[in-house]
Short mmCIF file of C-alpha atoms in Angstrom, two decimals:
data_model
loop_
_atom_site.label_atom_id
_atom_site.label_comp_id
_atom_site.label_asym_id
_atom_site.label_seq_id
_atom_site.Cartn_x
_atom_site.Cartn_y
_atom_site.Cartn_z
CA MET A 1 20.00 20.09 2.62
CA ARG A 2 18.50 19.88 -0.83
CA ILE A 3 16.64 16.54 -1.30
CA LEU A 4 15.11 14.30 -4.23
CA LEU A 5 12.27 12.16 -4.15
CA LEU A 6 11.70 9.89 -6.51
CA ASN A 7 8.46 7.40 -7.17
CA GLN A 8 6.05 7.15 -9.74
CA THR A 9 3.08 8.37 -7.34
CA PHE A 10 2.81 11.43 -5.04
CA TYR A 11 0.64 13.79 -4.65
CA PRO A 12 -2.38 13.83 -5.35
CA ASP A 13 -2.93 10.79 -5.75
CA VAL A 14 -4.78 8.79 -3.27
CA VAL A 15 -2.32 5.15 -3.40
CA ALA A 16 -0.37 4.24 -0.63
CA THR A 17 3.00 4.90 -1.99
CA ALA A 18 1.63 8.14 -3.09
CA GLN A 19 1.19 9.50 0.55
CA TYR A 20 3.57 8.19 2.52
CA LEU A 21 6.08 10.19 0.55
CA THR A 22 4.03 12.74 0.25
CA SER A 23 4.15 12.57 4.21
CA LEU A 24 7.94 12.29 4.25
CA GLY A 25 8.44 15.25 1.78
CA GLU A 26 6.06 17.79 3.46
CA ALA A 27 8.12 16.80 7.44
CA LEU A 28 11.76 17.55 5.33
CA ALA A 29 10.42 20.81 4.20
CA ALA A 30 9.03 22.02 7.64
CA ARG A 31 12.82 21.13 8.62
CA GLY A 32 14.08 23.78 6.45
CA ASN A 33 15.36 21.43 3.87
CA ASP A 34 15.06 22.24 0.25
CA VAL A 35 12.66 19.27 -1.72
CA HIS A 36 12.27 18.49 -4.55
CA VAL A 37 10.33 15.89 -5.90
CA LEU A 38 10.18 13.83 -9.07
CA SER A 39 7.34 11.50 -10.25
CA SER A 40 4.41 10.81 -13.01
CA ARG A 41 1.22 13.47 -14.22
CA ARG A 42 -0.82 10.20 -14.65
CA GLY A 43 -2.92 8.70 -12.05
CA TYR A 44 -1.32 5.68 -10.35
CA ASP A 45 -4.84 3.55 -10.54
CA ASP A 46 -6.27 6.31 -13.41
CA PRO A 47 -4.57 7.17 -15.59
CA SER A 48 -6.69 8.87 -18.01
CA ARG A 49 -5.63 11.99 -15.02
CA VAL A 50 -3.29 14.06 -15.61
CA PHE A 51 -1.35 16.24 -13.45
CA PRO A 52 0.51 19.66 -13.62
CA ALA A 53 4.26 19.45 -15.38
CA ARG A 54 5.20 21.64 -13.06
CA GLU A 55 3.42 22.29 -9.15
CA GLN A 56 4.88 23.34 -6.01
CA TYR A 57 2.90 22.25 -3.63
CA GLY A 58 3.26 24.79 0.01
CA ASN A 59 7.13 23.74 0.35
CA LEU A 60 7.21 21.13 -2.36
CA GLU A 61 8.99 21.96 -6.02
CA ILE A 62 7.05 18.94 -7.75
CA ARG A 63 8.34 17.90 -11.58
CA ARG A 64 5.85 14.81 -12.90
CA VAL A 65 6.58 13.50 -16.50
CA GLY A 66 4.87 12.12 -19.11
CA GLY A 67 3.76 8.44 -20.87
CA THR A 68 1.74 6.35 -22.29
CA ARG A 69 -1.83 5.68 -20.63
CA LEU A 70 -2.25 2.17 -21.70
CA GLY A 71 -4.15 0.77 -18.10
CA LYS A 72 -3.80 -2.53 -16.31
CA GLY A 73 -6.10 -4.10 -18.71
CA ALA A 74 -3.08 -6.62 -20.32
CA LYS A 75 0.36 -6.93 -18.24
CA TRP A 76 2.66 -5.95 -21.77
CA ARG A 77 -0.14 -2.65 -21.33
CA ARG A 78 1.62 -2.12 -17.64
CA MET A 79 5.05 -2.95 -18.78
CA LEU A 80 5.34 -0.93 -21.09
CA ASP A 81 3.48 2.07 -19.28
CA PHE A 82 6.52 1.39 -16.32
CA ALA A 83 8.70 2.03 -19.47
CA SER A 84 7.80 5.01 -20.60
CA PHE A 85 7.63 6.56 -17.11
CA LEU A 86 11.12 4.62 -16.48
CA LEU A 87 12.16 6.09 -20.06
CA LEU A 88 11.46 10.12 -19.13
CA ALA A 89 11.88 10.21 -15.05
CA GLY A 90 15.75 8.95 -16.08
CA TRP A 91 16.77 11.64 -18.48
CA HIS A 92 14.96 13.91 -15.86
CA ALA A 93 16.94 12.78 -13.34
CA LEU A 94 19.77 12.82 -14.87
CA THR A 95 19.92 16.40 -16.11
CA MET A 96 18.23 18.04 -12.92
CA PRO A 97 20.57 20.38 -10.42
CA GLN A 98 22.55 18.71 -8.16
CA VAL A 99 21.14 17.54 -5.31
CA ASP A 100 22.42 16.48 -1.32
CA VAL A 101 20.53 13.36 -1.00
CA THR A 102 18.03 11.07 -3.73
CA VAL A 103 15.42 8.91 -1.87
CA ALA A 104 13.82 6.44 -3.54
CA LEU A 105 10.54 4.51 -3.47
CA THR A 106 10.19 1.13 -5.63
CA SER A 107 6.89 2.54 -7.98
CA PRO A 108 7.48 1.20 -10.49
CA PRO A 109 9.92 -1.38 -10.16
CA LEU A 110 13.74 -0.19 -11.53
CA VAL A 111 12.90 3.48 -10.60
CA ALA A 112 15.33 3.11 -7.74
CA ALA A 113 17.86 1.74 -10.22
CA LEU A 114 17.31 5.06 -11.70
CA ALA A 115 18.22 6.77 -8.48
CA ALA A 116 21.33 4.45 -7.52
CA LEU A 117 22.88 5.58 -11.42
CA ARG A 118 21.89 8.92 -10.54
CA CYS A 119 24.18 9.40 -7.43
CA ARG A 120 27.36 7.14 -9.49
CA LEU A 121 27.08 10.01 -12.57
CA ARG A 122 26.15 13.05 -10.16
CA GLY A 123 27.43 12.38 -6.77
CA GLY A 124 24.80 13.05 -3.48
CA ARG A 125 23.79 10.05 -1.44
CA PHE A 126 21.56 7.71 -2.35
CA VAL A 127 18.80 6.60 0.57
CA TYR A 128 16.83 3.38 -0.40
CA TRP A 129 13.35 3.42 0.61
CA VAL A 130 12.07 -0.61 0.17
CA MET A 131 7.88 -0.66 -0.01
CA ASP A 132 8.16 -3.77 -1.79
CA LEU A 133 10.81 -6.09 -2.71
CA ASN A 134 11.66 -6.99 -6.79
CA PRO A 135 12.42 -9.54 -9.10
CA ASP A 136 11.52 -11.21 -5.94
CA GLU A 137 7.57 -10.42 -5.55
CA ALA A 138 8.03 -10.97 -9.34
CA LEU A 139 8.54 -14.75 -9.04
CA ALA A 140 7.27 -15.56 -5.89
CA ALA A 141 3.73 -14.64 -7.62
CA GLY A 142 4.39 -16.13 -11.03
CA TRP A 143 4.91 -12.91 -13.17
CA LEU A 144 8.54 -13.75 -14.08
CA ARG A 145 10.49 -16.85 -14.50
CA PRO A 146 13.79 -17.75 -13.06
CA GLY A 147 16.40 -17.29 -16.08
CA VAL A 148 17.96 -14.99 -17.64
CA ILE A 149 15.90 -11.93 -17.80
CA ALA A 150 15.12 -12.76 -13.52
CA TRP A 151 19.08 -13.33 -13.02
CA LEU A 152 19.40 -9.94 -14.85
CA LEU A 153 16.79 -8.00 -12.27
CA GLU A 154 18.35 -9.49 -9.68
CA ARG A 155 21.85 -8.13 -10.56
CA ILE A 156 20.21 -4.63 -10.69
CA SER A 157 18.26 -5.01 -7.37
CA ARG A 158 22.01 -5.83 -5.93
CA TYR A 159 23.65 -3.13 -7.28
CA THR A 160 20.51 -0.34 -6.60
CA LEU A 161 20.61 -2.08 -2.58
CA LEU A 162 24.58 -1.73 -2.67
CA SER A 163 24.84 1.54 -3.54
CA ALA A 164 22.30 2.22 -1.56
CA ALA A 165 24.36 5.12 2.12
CA ARG A 166 20.94 4.00 3.63
CA VAL A 167 18.49 1.22 3.12
CA VAL A 168 15.16 1.33 4.85
CA VAL A 169 12.38 -1.62 5.20
CA LEU A 170 9.56 -2.01 6.28
CA ASP A 171 9.59 -5.22 9.00
CA ARG A 172 11.89 -7.55 9.95
CA TYR A 173 11.50 -10.14 7.80
CA MET A 174 12.22 -7.98 4.89
CA ARG A 175 15.61 -7.75 5.96
CA ASP A 176 16.35 -11.06 6.70
CA ARG A 177 15.20 -11.14 2.94
CA VAL A 178 17.72 -7.85 2.23
CA LEU A 179 20.90 -8.88 4.84
CA ALA A 180 20.74 -12.29 2.62
CA LYS A 181 21.53 -10.60 -0.52
CA GLY A 182 24.76 -10.08 1.19
CA ILE A 183 24.04 -6.36 1.97
CA PRO A 184 26.07 -4.67 5.16
CA ALA A 185 23.65 -5.15 8.05
CA ASP A 186 24.61 -1.39 8.98
CA ARG A 187 22.87 0.10 6.31
CA VAL A 188 19.58 -1.17 6.30
CA CYS A 189 16.94 -0.13 9.61
CA VAL A 190 13.39 -1.40 9.86
CA ILE A 191 10.98 1.84 9.98
CA PRO A 192 7.52 0.35 9.52
CA PRO A 193 4.97 2.44 7.90
CA TRP A 194 2.62 4.65 10.13
CA SER A 195 -1.44 5.58 10.00
CA LEU A 196 -2.21 8.47 8.51
CA ASP A 197 -2.13 11.51 11.57
CA GLY A 198 -5.79 13.76 10.84
CA HIS A 199 -6.79 11.75 8.18
CA ALA A 200 -7.19 8.00 10.27
CA TYR A 201 -9.40 8.11 13.06
CA TRP A 202 -13.06 6.48 14.23
CA ASP A 203 -15.53 9.19 13.10
CA ALA A 204 -18.60 8.00 14.06
CA GLU A 205 -21.07 11.02 11.42
CA GLY A 206 -18.58 9.46 8.59
CA ARG A 207 -20.04 6.13 9.27
CA ALA A 208 -23.79 7.16 9.23
CA ARG A 209 -22.81 9.11 6.04
CA PHE A 210 -20.79 6.13 3.98
CA ARG A 211 -23.69 3.70 5.54
CA GLN A 212 -26.89 5.80 4.61
CA ARG A 213 -24.89 6.55 1.06
CA HIS A 214 -24.08 3.47 -0.22
CA GLY A 215 -27.43 1.56 1.45
CA LEU A 216 -25.37 -0.47 4.47
CA VAL A 217 -27.64 1.44 7.23
CA GLY A 218 -28.17 -2.37 8.82
CA LYS A 219 -25.97 -4.58 7.51
CA TYR A 220 -22.95 -6.46 8.81
CA VAL A 221 -19.94 -4.81 6.43
CA VAL A 222 -16.64 -6.44 5.65
CA MET A 223 -14.19 -4.12 4.22
CA TYR A 224 -11.53 -4.91 2.06
CA SER A 225 -10.59 -1.19 0.99
CA GLY A 226 -6.73 -0.16 -1.13
CA ASN A 227 -4.93 -1.83 -3.87
CA HIS A 228 -6.67 -4.77 -5.29
CA SER A 229 -3.57 -7.20 -6.53
CA PRO A 230 -3.10 -10.78 -6.62
CA VAL A 231 0.10 -10.77 -4.84
CA HIS A 232 -3.15 -10.05 -2.00
CA PRO A 233 -5.14 -12.28 -3.33
CA LEU A 234 -9.40 -11.62 -2.51
CA ASP A 235 -11.34 -14.66 -4.10
CA VAL A 236 -11.65 -16.37 -0.51
CA LEU A 237 -13.60 -13.00 0.66
CA LEU A 238 -15.79 -12.99 -2.65
CA GLU A 239 -16.39 -16.64 -2.44
CA THR A 240 -17.31 -15.81 1.92
CA ALA A 241 -20.11 -13.58 -0.44
CA VAL A 242 -21.15 -16.33 -2.54
CA GLN A 243 -22.31 -18.45 0.76
CA LEU A 244 -23.66 -15.74 2.56
CA ARG A 245 -25.10 -14.26 -1.00
CA ASP A 246 -29.11 -15.27 1.07
CA ASP A 247 -28.15 -13.70 4.33
CA SER A 248 -29.26 -9.79 3.65
CA ARG A 249 -27.43 -9.18 6.97
CA PHE A 250 -24.49 -9.08 5.74
CA CYS A 251 -22.52 -6.73 3.00
CA PHE A 252 -18.78 -6.87 1.29
CA VAL A 253 -17.59 -4.17 0.42
CA PHE A 254 -14.19 -3.10 -2.25
CA ALA A 255 -13.13 -0.04 -1.66
CA GLY A 256 -10.33 0.77 -3.97
CA GLY A 257 -8.44 0.27 -7.46
CA GLY A 258 -5.75 -1.80 -8.92
CA SER A 259 -5.23 -5.37 -11.32
CA GLU A 260 -7.38 -7.39 -9.53
CA PHE A 261 -10.51 -4.89 -9.41
CA GLY A 262 -12.21 -5.23 -12.20
CA ARG A 263 -12.03 -9.02 -11.78
CA LEU A 264 -13.73 -9.53 -9.03
CA GLU A 265 -16.09 -6.90 -10.30
CA GLN A 266 -17.07 -9.34 -13.11
CA LEU A 267 -17.43 -12.17 -10.68
CA ALA A 268 -19.44 -10.59 -8.86
CA ARG A 269 -21.76 -9.34 -11.51
CA GLU A 270 -21.63 -12.91 -13.12
CA HIS A 271 -22.65 -14.43 -9.57
CA ALA A 272 -25.67 -11.86 -9.60
CA LEU A 273 -24.16 -10.89 -5.87
CA GLN A 274 -26.60 -8.33 -4.42
CA ASN A 275 -23.97 -8.42 -0.92
CA VAL A 276 -21.35 -7.20 -2.75
CA ARG A 277 -20.20 -3.15 -3.22
CA PHE A 278 -17.47 -1.80 -5.47
CA LEU A 279 -16.40 1.49 -5.08
CA PRO A 280 -13.42 3.25 -6.37
CA TYR A 281 -10.25 5.42 -4.09
CA GLN A 282 -11.97 7.39 -1.51
CA PRO A 283 -10.30 10.80 -1.31
CA LEU A 284 -8.29 11.32 1.51
CA GLN A 285 -10.44 13.82 3.67
CA ALA A 286 -13.32 10.76 3.38
CA LEU A 287 -10.95 8.32 4.64
CA SER A 288 -12.20 7.87 8.56
CA GLY A 289 -15.40 7.67 7.05
CA SER A 290 -14.50 5.43 4.96
CA LEU A 291 -13.03 3.26 6.96
CA SER A 292 -14.92 3.71 10.28
CA SER A 293 -17.71 2.71 8.13
CA ALA A 294 -17.17 -1.37 8.08
CA ASP A 295 -17.52 -3.70 11.70
CA LEU A 296 -14.69 -6.00 9.83
CA GLN A 297 -11.81 -5.17 8.01
CA THR A 298 -9.41 -6.72 6.45
CA VAL A 299 -5.92 -7.29 5.09
CA VAL A 300 -5.13 -10.19 3.62
CA LEU A 301 -1.19 -11.21 2.10
CA GLY A 302 -0.17 -13.93 -0.40
CA PRO A 303 0.91 -17.27 0.86
CA HIS A 304 4.28 -16.65 -0.37
CA MET A 305 4.59 -12.67 0.08
CA VAL A 306 5.93 -12.68 3.43
CA GLY A 307 9.35 -10.14 3.38
CA LEU A 308 8.41 -9.11 0.02
CA ILE A 309 5.62 -6.50 0.39
CA HIS A 310 4.26 -4.63 3.52
CA PRO A 311 0.50 -3.86 3.49
CA SER A 312 0.10 -0.73 4.63
CA LYS A 313 -3.28 -0.45 5.20
CA LEU A 314 -3.13 -2.00 8.79
CA TYR A 315 -1.45 1.12 10.57
CA ASN A 316 -4.79 3.36 9.61
CA ILE A 317 -7.13 0.63 10.76
CA LEU A 318 -5.07 -0.11 14.01
CA ALA A 319 -6.11 3.74 14.24
CA ILE A 320 -9.27 3.37 13.54
CA GLY A 321 -9.47 0.73 15.99
CA SER A 322 -12.14 -1.39 13.93
CA PRO A 323 -11.74 -5.56 14.14
CA LEU A 324 -9.20 -7.01 11.55
CA LEU A 325 -9.51 -10.05 9.33
CA TYR A 326 -6.54 -10.85 8.38
CA ILE A 327 -6.00 -13.41 6.06
CA GLY A 328 -2.48 -14.67 5.35
CA PRO A 329 0.28 -16.27 6.69
CA PHE A 330 1.06 -16.77 10.09
CA PRO A 331 4.08 -15.78 11.10
CA SER A 332 3.91 -11.73 9.59
CA HIS A 333 4.18 -8.38 10.09
CA VAL A 334 0.35 -8.75 10.84
CA THR A 335 0.66 -11.07 12.88
CA ASP A 336 3.73 -9.51 14.96
CA ALA A 337 1.62 -6.44 15.22
CA MET A 338 -1.97 -8.38 16.89
CA GLU A 339 0.28 -9.89 19.18
CA ARG A 340 2.40 -6.83 20.41
CA ASP A 341 -0.88 -5.10 20.69
CA GLY A 342 -2.53 -7.63 22.68
CA ARG A 343 -6.14 -7.24 20.16
CA ALA A 344 -7.13 -11.41 21.03
CA ASN A 345 -10.92 -9.71 20.75
CA GLY A 346 -10.72 -7.09 17.84
CA TYR A 347 -8.97 -10.08 15.59
CA VAL A 348 -9.69 -13.18 13.72
CA HIS A 349 -6.91 -15.33 11.74
CA MET A 350 -7.98 -17.19 8.01
CA SER A 351 -6.34 -19.09 5.42
CA PHE A 352 -6.88 -18.73 1.54
CA GLY A 353 -9.74 -21.40 1.17
CA GLU A 354 -11.35 -21.52 4.23
CA ALA A 355 -14.48 -19.31 2.70
CA SER A 356 -16.82 -21.75 4.85
CA ARG A 357 -14.73 -21.24 8.33
CA LEU A 358 -15.34 -17.72 7.40
CA ALA A 359 -18.70 -17.48 6.32
CA GLU A 360 -19.74 -19.66 9.69
CA TRP A 361 -17.78 -17.67 11.65
CA LEU A 362 -19.55 -14.28 10.44
CA VAL A 363 -22.68 -15.81 11.25
CA ALA A 364 -21.63 -16.61 14.67
CA ASP A 365 -20.61 -13.56 15.63
CA TRP A 366 -23.61 -11.78 14.23
CA PRO A 367 -25.24 -11.57 17.41
CA ASN A 368 -22.58 -10.42 19.30
CA TRP A 369 -22.63 -7.08 16.95
CA LYS A 370 -26.76 -6.66 16.91
CA GLU A 371 -25.77 -7.17 20.32
CA THR A 372 -23.42 -4.44 20.57
CA GLY A 373 -25.45 -2.21 17.21
CA GLY A 374 -22.79 -2.71 15.27
CA SER A 375 -19.68 -0.94 17.84
CA HIS A 376 -16.97 -3.36 17.45
CA PHE A 377 -14.52 -0.72 17.33
CA ILE A 378 -11.43 -0.61 20.40
CA THR A 379 -9.10 2.29 21.21
CA GLY A 380 -7.15 3.04 18.60
CA CYS A 381 -3.12 2.21 19.06
CA GLU A 382 -1.33 5.24 19.16
CA ASP A 383 2.27 3.14 18.18
CA HIS A 384 1.54 3.22 14.89
CA ALA A 385 0.86 7.16 14.91
CA GLN A 386 2.63 8.88 12.15
CA ALA A 387 4.16 11.66 14.21
CA ARG A 388 6.12 8.44 16.40
CA ARG A 389 7.70 6.37 13.21
CA LEU A 390 7.80 9.48 10.95
CA PRO A 391 11.26 11.42 13.06
CA PHE A 392 12.85 7.99 12.94
CA LEU A 393 12.73 7.58 8.94
CA ILE A 394 13.72 11.55 8.34
CA GLU A 395 16.86 10.92 10.79
CA ALA A 396 17.71 7.95 8.78
CA ILE A 397 17.92 10.31 5.65
CA GLU A 398 19.38 13.09 7.06
CA ALA A 399 22.03 10.96 8.78
CA SER A 400 23.05 8.81 5.38
#
């Protein structure tokens, strides 16, 4: 079977959608499929990083298109970067050779509409892997206001969903939102993301090296690792760091990138915080050590984002076995997972605006942390492993 994978990010980019799509591409190729990839030449978080226009990666043939590299400093810059990629990707998508199946994700918004249009004009089946739901997300975040543009984007969204032979969503809340748009239930399947086998595991040596390198030895480390975005607000974590600024036992680590990364870093400088570290995205080969270095990993879901986005970092945290701090609404896919896995002793739930409560909880938990020598970790959960979930996605694509 000849398959086209369409998304802005792919190998060697390190953001989540790139990692997941690369895993899928490798698995499809290993089954004997002829897999082609269309993605961007620009790094997602660092647009100054340029990848080759053509590359053979294992059995995958990658074609990358250029575009502007204005960055994420302002919304208009980001919009122009998205638009330039969509224009160039659209031309290539419509002129590439025929394929049997086109699989599209959601980065940037509207990229899946290109896949739907390609399949309408050139034939082949379309599989829509919905990583986030737009324009619903943009409306909920306040980036987009109700009006003509929102109406038009909603029409495009429904057209894209209705064009798909199979719509893959990440949780039951996202499925409910898609069904509410009139999409037939037999086309929609729920397949959550997975932990990255071989890269996300408890790594005692990597933990020690990472903590030594970044001055974290002897500290109770609270970490947020991943995309820093307004849809998962991190101010409560920074406010907690402000409240504990004079307590040298604790350190807050923000690792990754995204549109909010610079703003949070600036706020930390304004408060002259010495108990905060800002680190870039970590290489995939260093992921286990980075995640294992924290004593409390954080997942944040914005107040109105249930069913619209799905922080997939949860599954790597479960694989590591790290205690989890969840900041967000109840219920959600995060609380579902915690209840399913029975992790009452390794899980704390806070709401937005509860920085004081979080600070009090950390101080109260310090004796437990000290008594165990920082070894709060519990056995990872294999139910979220790639080997258990990826086959369902492959089956959905090949049977579409």
